[in-house]
Structure formats: structure tokens, C-alpha cells
JSON list of C-alpha atoms in Angstrom, two decimals:
[
{"chain": "W", "resi": 245, "resn": "MET", "atom": "CA", "xyz": [-95.18, -90.81, 77.85]},
{"chain": "W", "resi": 246, "resn": "THR", "atom": "CA", "xyz": [-94.38, -93.82, 75.67]},
{"chain": "W", "resi": 247, "resn": "LEU", "atom": "CA", "xyz": [-90.69, -94.40, 75.03]},
{"chain": "W", "resi": 248, "resn": "THR", "atom": "CA", "xyz": [-89.72, -94.98, 71.40]},
{"chain": "W", "resi": 249, "resn": "GLN", "atom": "CA", "xyz": [-86.39, -95.31, 69.66]},
{"chain": "W", "resi": 250, "resn": "GLY", "atom": "CA", "xyz": [-85.11, -91.93, 68.48]},
{"chain": "W", "resi": 251, "resn": "LEU", "atom": "CA", "xyz": [-87.20, -89.91, 70.96]},
{"chain": "W", "resi": 252, "resn": "ARG", "atom": "CA", "xyz": [-85.39, -86.90, 72.49]},
{"chain": "W", "resi": 253, "resn": "VAL", "atom": "CA", "xyz": [-85.64, -87.02, 76.26]},
{"chain": "W", "resi": 254, "resn": "ARG", "atom": "CA", "xyz": [-84.56, -85.04, 79.31]},
{"chain": "W", "resi": 255, "resn": "LEU", "atom": "CA", "xyz": [-83.72, -86.38, 82.78]},
{"chain": "W", "resi": 256, "resn": "ALA", "atom": "CA", "xyz": [-86.47, -85.35, 85.19]},
{"chain": "W", "resi": 257, "resn": "ALA", "atom": "CA", "xyz": [-84.38, -86.14, 88.28]},
{"chain": "W", "resi": 258, "resn": "ASP", "atom": "CA", "xyz": [-80.76, -86.11, 89.38]},
{"chain": "W", "resi": 259, "resn": "LEU", "atom": "CA", "xyz": [-79.17, -89.55, 89.01]},
{"chain": "W", "resi": 260, "resn": "ARG", "atom": "CA", "xyz": [-76.39, -90.99, 91.17]},
{"chain": "W", "resi": 261, "resn": "VAL", "atom": "CA", "xyz": [-74.38, -93.90, 89.87]},
{"chain": "W", "resi": 262, "resn": "ALA", "atom": "CA", "xyz": [-73.71, -96.23, 92.81]},
{"chain": "W", "resi": 263, "resn": "GLY", "atom": "CA", "xyz": [-70.50, -98.19, 93.18]},
{"chain": "W", "resi": 264, "resn": "THR", "atom": "CA", "xyz": [-66.86, -97.41, 92.55]},
{"chain": "W", "resi": 265, "resn": "VAL", "atom": "CA", "xyz": [-65.69, -95.51, 89.48]},
{"chain": "W", "resi": 266, "resn": "THR", "atom": "CA", "xyz": [-62.49, -97.12, 88.13]},
{"chain": "W", "resi": 267, "resn": "VAL", "atom": "CA", "xyz": [-60.22, -96.88, 85.12]},
{"chain": "W", "resi": 268, "resn": "ALA", "atom": "CA", "xyz": [-61.42, -99.26, 82.38]},
{"chain": "W", "resi": 269, "resn": "GLY", "atom": "CA", "xyz": [-57.99, -100.86, 81.88]},
{"chain": "W", "resi": 270, "resn": "ASP", "atom": "CA", "xyz": [-57.37, -101.70, 85.54]},
{"chain": "W", "resi": 271, "resn": "PRO", "atom": "CA", "xyz": [-57.42, -105.41, 86.48]},
{"chain": "W", "resi": 272, "resn": "ALA", "atom": "CA", "xyz": [-60.87, -106.51, 87.61]},
{"chain": "W", "resi": 273, "resn": "GLU", "atom": "CA", "xyz": [-59.55, -108.21, 90.77]},
{"chain": "W", "resi": 274, "resn": "GLU", "atom": "CA", "xyz": [-57.77, -105.04, 92.01]},
{"chain": "W", "resi": 275, "resn": "PRO", "atom": "CA", "xyz": [-59.71, -102.00, 90.80]},
{"chain": "W", "resi": 276, "resn": "ALA", "atom": "CA", "xyz": [-58.41, -98.67, 92.13]},
{"chain": "W", "resi": 277, "resn": "ALA", "atom": "CA", "xyz": [-61.12, -96.10, 92.77]},
{"chain": "W", "resi": 278, "resn": "VAL", "atom": "CA", "xyz": [-60.54, -92.85, 90.88]},
{"chain": "W", "resi": 279, "resn": "ALA", "atom": "CA", "xyz": [-63.77, -91.17, 91.97]},
{"chain": "W", "resi": 280, "resn": "GLY", "atom": "CA", "xyz": [-66.25, -91.68, 94.77]},
{"chain": "W", "resi": 281, "resn": "GLY", "atom": "CA", "xyz": [-69.33, -91.39, 92.65]},
{"chain": "W", "resi": 282, "resn": "LEU", "atom": "CA", "xyz": [-70.86, -90.09, 89.47]},
{"chain": "W", "resi": 283, "resn": "LEU", "atom": "CA", "xyz": [-73.79, -87.67, 89.43]},
{"chain": "W", "resi": 284, "resn": "ILE", "atom": "CA", "xyz": [-75.86, -86.74, 86.40]},
{"chain": "W", "resi": 285, "resn": "GLY", "atom": "CA", "xyz": [-78.00, -83.67, 86.84]},
{"chain": "W", "resi": 286, "resn": "ALA", "atom": "CA", "xyz": [-81.67, -83.33, 86.00]},
{"chain": "W", "resi": 287, "resn": "GLY", "atom": "CA", "xyz": [-82.15, -81.56, 82.68]},
{"chain": "W", "resi": 288, "resn": "ALA", "atom": "CA", "xyz": [-79.47, -83.51, 80.80]},
{"chain": "W", "resi": 289, "resn": "GLU", "atom": "CA", "xyz": [-80.82, -84.35, 77.35]},
{"chain": "W", "resi": 290, "resn": "GLY", "atom": "CA", "xyz": [-80.25, -87.21, 74.98]},
{"chain": "W", "resi": 291, "resn": "VAL", "atom": "CA", "xyz": [-81.81, -89.70, 72.59]},
{"chain": "W", "resi": 292, "resn": "VAL", "atom": "CA", "xyz": [-83.45, -93.06, 73.30]},
{"chain": "W", "resi": 293, "resn": "GLU", "atom": "CA", "xyz": [-81.38, -95.67, 71.45]},
{"chain": "W", "resi": 294, "resn": "ARG", "atom": "CA", "xyz": [-83.34, -98.74, 72.52]},
{"chain": "W", "resi": 295, "resn": "VAL", "atom": "CA", "xyz": [-86.47, -99.51, 74.53]},
{"chain": "W", "resi": 296, "resn": "ASP", "atom": "CA", "xyz": [-86.21, -102.65, 76.64]},
{"chain": "W", "resi": 297, "resn": "ALA", "atom": "CA", "xyz": [-89.01, -105.17, 77.06]},
{"chain": "W", "resi": 298, "resn": "PRO", "atom": "CA", "xyz": [-91.11, -104.35, 80.14]},
{"chain": "W", "resi": 299, "resn": "GLU", "atom": "CA", "xyz": [-90.30, -106.25, 83.30]},
{"chain": "W", "resi": 300, "resn": "GLU", "atom": "CA", "xyz": [-93.19, -107.56, 85.33]},
{"chain": "W", "resi": 301, "resn": "ALA", "atom": "CA", "xyz": [-93.18, -106.40, 88.94]},
{"chain": "W", "resi": 302, "resn": "ARG", "atom": "CA", "xyz": [-92.08, -109.06, 91.41]},
{"chain": "W", "resi": 303, "resn": "PRO", "atom": "CA", "xyz": [-94.48, -109.80, 94.26]},
{"chain": "W", "resi": 304, "resn": "ASP", "atom": "CA", "xyz": [-93.38, -108.71, 97.72]},
{"chain": "W", "resi": 305, "resn": "PRO", "atom": "CA", "xyz": [-93.46, -111.38, 100.47]},
{"chain": "W", "resi": 306, "resn": "GLU", "atom": "CA", "xyz": [-97.00, -110.47, 101.56]},
{"chain": "W", "resi": 307, "resn": "ALA", "atom": "CA", "xyz": [-98.40, -110.69, 98.01]},
{"chain": "W", "resi": 308, "resn": "ALA", "atom": "CA", "xyz": [-96.62, -114.01, 97.49]},
{"chain": "W", "resi": 309, "resn": "GLU", "atom": "CA", "xyz": [-98.07, -115.34, 100.77]},
{"chain": "W", "resi": 310, "resn": "TYR", "atom": "CA", "xyz": [-101.56, -114.23, 99.68]},
{"chain": "W", "resi": 311, "resn": "GLU", "atom": "CA", "xyz": [-101.16, -116.13, 96.41]},
{"chain": "W", "resi": 312, "resn": "ARG", "atom": "CA", "xyz": [-99.89, -119.23, 98.22]},
{"chain": "W", "resi": 313, "resn": "LEU", "atom": "CA", "xyz": [-102.74, -119.25, 100.75]},
{"chain": "W", "resi": 314, "resn": "VAL", "atom": "CA", "xyz": [-105.45, -118.70, 98.11]},
{"chain": "W", "resi": 315, "resn": "SER", "atom": "CA", "xyz": [-104.03, -121.60, 96.12]},
{"chain": "W", "resi": 316, "resn": "LEU", "atom": "CA", "xyz": [-103.94, -123.76, 99.24]},
{"chain": "W", "resi": 317, "resn": "LEU", "atom": "CA", "xyz": [-107.54, -122.91, 100.10]},
{"chain": "W", "resi": 318, "resn": "ASP", "atom": "CA", "xyz": [-108.70, -123.54, 96.52]},
{"chain": "W", "resi": 319, "resn": "ALA", "atom": "CA", "xyz": [-107.03, -126.95, 96.42]},
{"chain": "W", "resi": 320, "resn": "PHE", "atom": "CA", "xyz": [-107.53, -128.22, 99.98]},
{"chain": "W", "resi": 321, "resn": "GLY", "atom": "CA", "xyz": [-109.92, -125.83, 101.77]},
{"chain": "W", "resi": 322, "resn": "ALA", "atom": "CA", "xyz": [-112.81, -128.28, 101.81]},
{"chain": "W", "resi": 323, "resn": "GLN", "atom": "CA", "xyz": [-110.60, -130.95, 103.41]},
{"chain": "W", "resi": 324, "resn": "MET", "atom": "CA", "xyz": [-109.02, -128.69, 106.03]},
{"chain": "W", "resi": 325, "resn": "PRO", "atom": "CA", "xyz": [-110.14, -128.70, 109.66]},
{"chain": "W", "resi": 326, "resn": "PRO", "atom": "CA", "xyz": [-112.57, -125.79, 110.18]},
{"chain": "W", "resi": 327, "resn": "ALA", "atom": "CA", "xyz": [-110.27, -123.87, 112.57]},
{"chain": "W", "resi": 328, "resn": "SER", "atom": "CA", "xyz": [-107.31, -124.12, 110.18]},
{"chain": "W", "resi": 329, "resn": "ARG", "atom": "CA", "xyz": [-109.43, -123.05, 107.24]},
{"chain": "W", "resi": 330, "resn": "GLU", "atom": "CA", "xyz": [-110.80, -120.06, 109.18]},
{"chain": "W", "resi": 331, "resn": "ARG", "atom": "CA", "xyz": [-107.27, -118.96, 110.17]},
{"chain": "W", "resi": 332, "resn": "ALA", "atom": "CA", "xyz": [-106.11, -119.22, 106.55]},
{"chain": "W", "resi": 333, "resn": "GLU", "atom": "CA", "xyz": [-109.16, -117.25, 105.34]},
{"chain": "W", "resi": 334, "resn": "GLU", "atom": "CA", "xyz": [-108.51, -114.53, 107.95]},
{"chain": "W", "resi": 335, "resn": "ARG", "atom": "CA", "xyz": [-104.89, -114.32, 106.85]},
{"chain": "W", "resi": 336, "resn": "VAL", "atom": "CA", "xyz": [-105.99, -114.06, 103.19]},
{"chain": "W", "resi": 337, "resn": "ARG", "atom": "CA", "xyz": [-108.32, -111.18, 104.09]},
{"chain": "W", "resi": 338, "resn": "ALA", "atom": "CA", "xyz": [-105.49, -109.42, 105.95]},
{"chain": "W", "resi": 339, "resn": "LEU", "atom": "CA", "xyz": [-103.12, -109.84, 102.98]},
{"chain": "W", "resi": 340, "resn": "GLU", "atom": "CA", "xyz": [-105.61, -108.76, 100.32]},
{"chain": "W", "resi": 341, "resn": "PRO", "atom": "CA", "xyz": [-104.48, -105.07, 100.26]},
{"chain": "W", "resi": 342, "resn": "ALA", "atom": "CA", "xyz": [-100.88, -106.17, 99.54]},
{"chain": "W", "resi": 343, "resn": "TRP", "atom": "CA", "xyz": [-102.13, -108.41, 96.73]},
{"chain": "W", "resi": 344, "resn": "THR", "atom": "CA", "xyz": [-104.26, -105.63, 95.25]},
{"chain": "W", "resi": 345, "resn": "ALA", "atom": "CA", "xyz": [-101.33, -103.19, 95.35]},
{"chain": "W", "resi": 346, "resn": "TYR", "atom": "CA", "xyz": [-99.07, -105.76, 93.62]},
{"chain": "W", "resi": 347, "resn": "ARG", "atom": "CA", "xyz": [-101.70, -106.43, 90.91]},
{"chain": "W", "resi": 348, "resn": "ASP", "atom": "CA", "xyz": [-102.13, -102.72, 90.24]},
{"chain": "W", "resi": 349, "resn": "ARG", "atom": "CA", "xyz": [-98.41, -102.08, 89.63]},
{"chain": "W", "resi": 350, "resn": "ARG", "atom": "CA", "xyz": [-97.49, -101.43, 86.01]},
{"chain": "W", "resi": 351, "resn": "PRO", "atom": "CA", "xyz": [-94.63, -103.28, 84.35]},
{"chain": "W", "resi": 352, "resn": "VAL", "atom": "CA", "xyz": [-91.35, -101.31, 84.50]},
{"chain": "W", "resi": 353, "resn": "VAL", "atom": "CA", "xyz": [-90.23, -99.99, 81.10]},
{"chain": "W", "resi": 354, "resn": "THR", "atom": "CA", "xyz": [-86.55, -99.11, 80.70]},
{"chain": "W", "resi": 355, "resn": "ALA", "atom": "CA", "xyz": [-84.42, -97.74, 77.88]},
{"chain": "W", "resi": 356, "resn": "ARG", "atom": "CA", "xyz": [-80.88, -97.13, 76.74]},
{"chain": "W", "resi": 357, "resn": "VAL", "atom": "CA", "xyz": [-80.30, -93.38, 76.44]},
{"chain": "W", "resi": 358, "resn": "ARG", "atom": "CA", "xyz": [-77.30, -91.67, 74.88]},
{"chain": "W", "resi": 359, "resn": "LEU", "atom": "CA", "xyz": [-76.89, -88.25, 76.48]},
{"chain": "W", "resi": 360, "resn": "ASP", "atom": "CA", "xyz": [-75.71, -85.34, 74.33]},
{"chain": "W", "resi": 361, "resn": "GLY", "atom": "CA", "xyz": [-72.31, -85.34, 76.09]},
{"chain": "W", "resi": 362, "resn": "GLY", "atom": "CA", "xyz": [-71.70, -88.95, 74.98]},
{"chain": "W", "resi": 363, "resn": "LEU", "atom": "CA", "xyz": [-72.54, -90.68, 78.26]},
{"chain": "W", "resi": 364, "resn": "VAL", "atom": "CA", "xyz": [-74.76, -93.75, 77.78]},
{"chain": "W", "resi": 365, "resn": "LEU", "atom": "CA", "xyz": [-77.30, -94.75, 80.40]},
{"chain": "W", "resi": 366, "resn": "GLU", "atom": "CA", "xyz": [-78.48, -98.35, 80.36]},
{"chain": "W", "resi": 367, "resn": "ARG", "atom": "CA", "xyz": [-81.84, -99.55, 81.76]},
{"chain": "W", "resi": 368, "resn": "VAL", "atom": "CA", "xyz": [-83.15, -96.06, 82.66]},
{"chain": "W", "resi": 369, "resn": "ARG", "atom": "CA", "xyz": [-86.72, -96.23, 83.99]},
{"chain": "W", "resi": 370, "resn": "GLU", "atom": "CA", "xyz": [-89.23, -94.24, 81.96]},
{"chain": "W", "resi": 371, "resn": "ASP", "atom": "CA", "xyz": [-90.47, -92.41, 85.04]},
{"chain": "W", "resi": 372, "resn": "VAL", "atom": "CA", "xyz": [-87.22, -90.38, 85.27]},
{"chain": "W", "resi": 373, "resn": "LEU", "atom": "CA", "xyz": [-87.42, -89.25, 81.64]},
{"chain": "W", "resi": 374, "resn": "THR", "atom": "CA", "xyz": [-89.56, -86.59, 79.97]},
{"chain": "W", "resi": 375, "resn": "ALA", "atom": "CA", "xyz": [-89.98, -85.94, 76.25]},
{"chain": "W", "resi": 376, "resn": "VAL", "atom": "CA", "xyz": [-88.29, -82.79, 74.92]}
]
């Protein structure tokens, strides 16, 4: 599904808002909790008000290490001692699945959704929404 402004959507999963729910007028330095959490049930419907620009996935530490080692080998591999170069090449081979998994991840698309009851959800991932 491609998110577009004005599209009617339904939550495909229950959502839990993490953190403390406080009264809007309370001082920020001393917020008093009025509820332990906020749950929004799957099936709630609303309208997409805005689609955010996709965020590129961030590499996990193994994918970042793969990228660093490949760059190092490209730049200095010919000058490295053979044993060091072989260790780096072995490590690159071991990290290749993590790099491939990182490369295959799609950018995360999020949206602002106004639910029919008036609640507004900000930065909702498209994978928890279905078109109505």
C-alpha cells in the first residue's frame, strides 16, 4: 500500500503509547502522571493528513563494520601485510550477510493520521496501517 494524503486507513495492530500520560497544563519539570499508558486498538480508522519523507535505515554495528573494512581494504589492502589482509578479508566474508540484510531493507515511510475520534498519531509506520 502507498500512503497518500486523504487516504482512509485502519490500524492493523494494537498500539501502545509509551511514557507517562500527563495533563497538558502541568509544569514540564514536575509532571504528575494521570494514567499509566494509552492503548489504541486495532481497527481504529482515520485519515492520513500528511506523509513524511522516507527515512533511510541505519546500519547496525555489523553492517557498519563491513563497510569500514571494505573501504580499508580498497584503500590500503595492497599495502597491508598478507596476514592482516587475510584476517580483514575473512572478517568481511563473515559480515557480508549483515551487509546484505541492511542493503535489502526498505526506507521507513511514516504518516500523520487523524483517527475518527479526534486522536492524532504522528510518525505512524505504514506497516501498521491498511487502506479502508
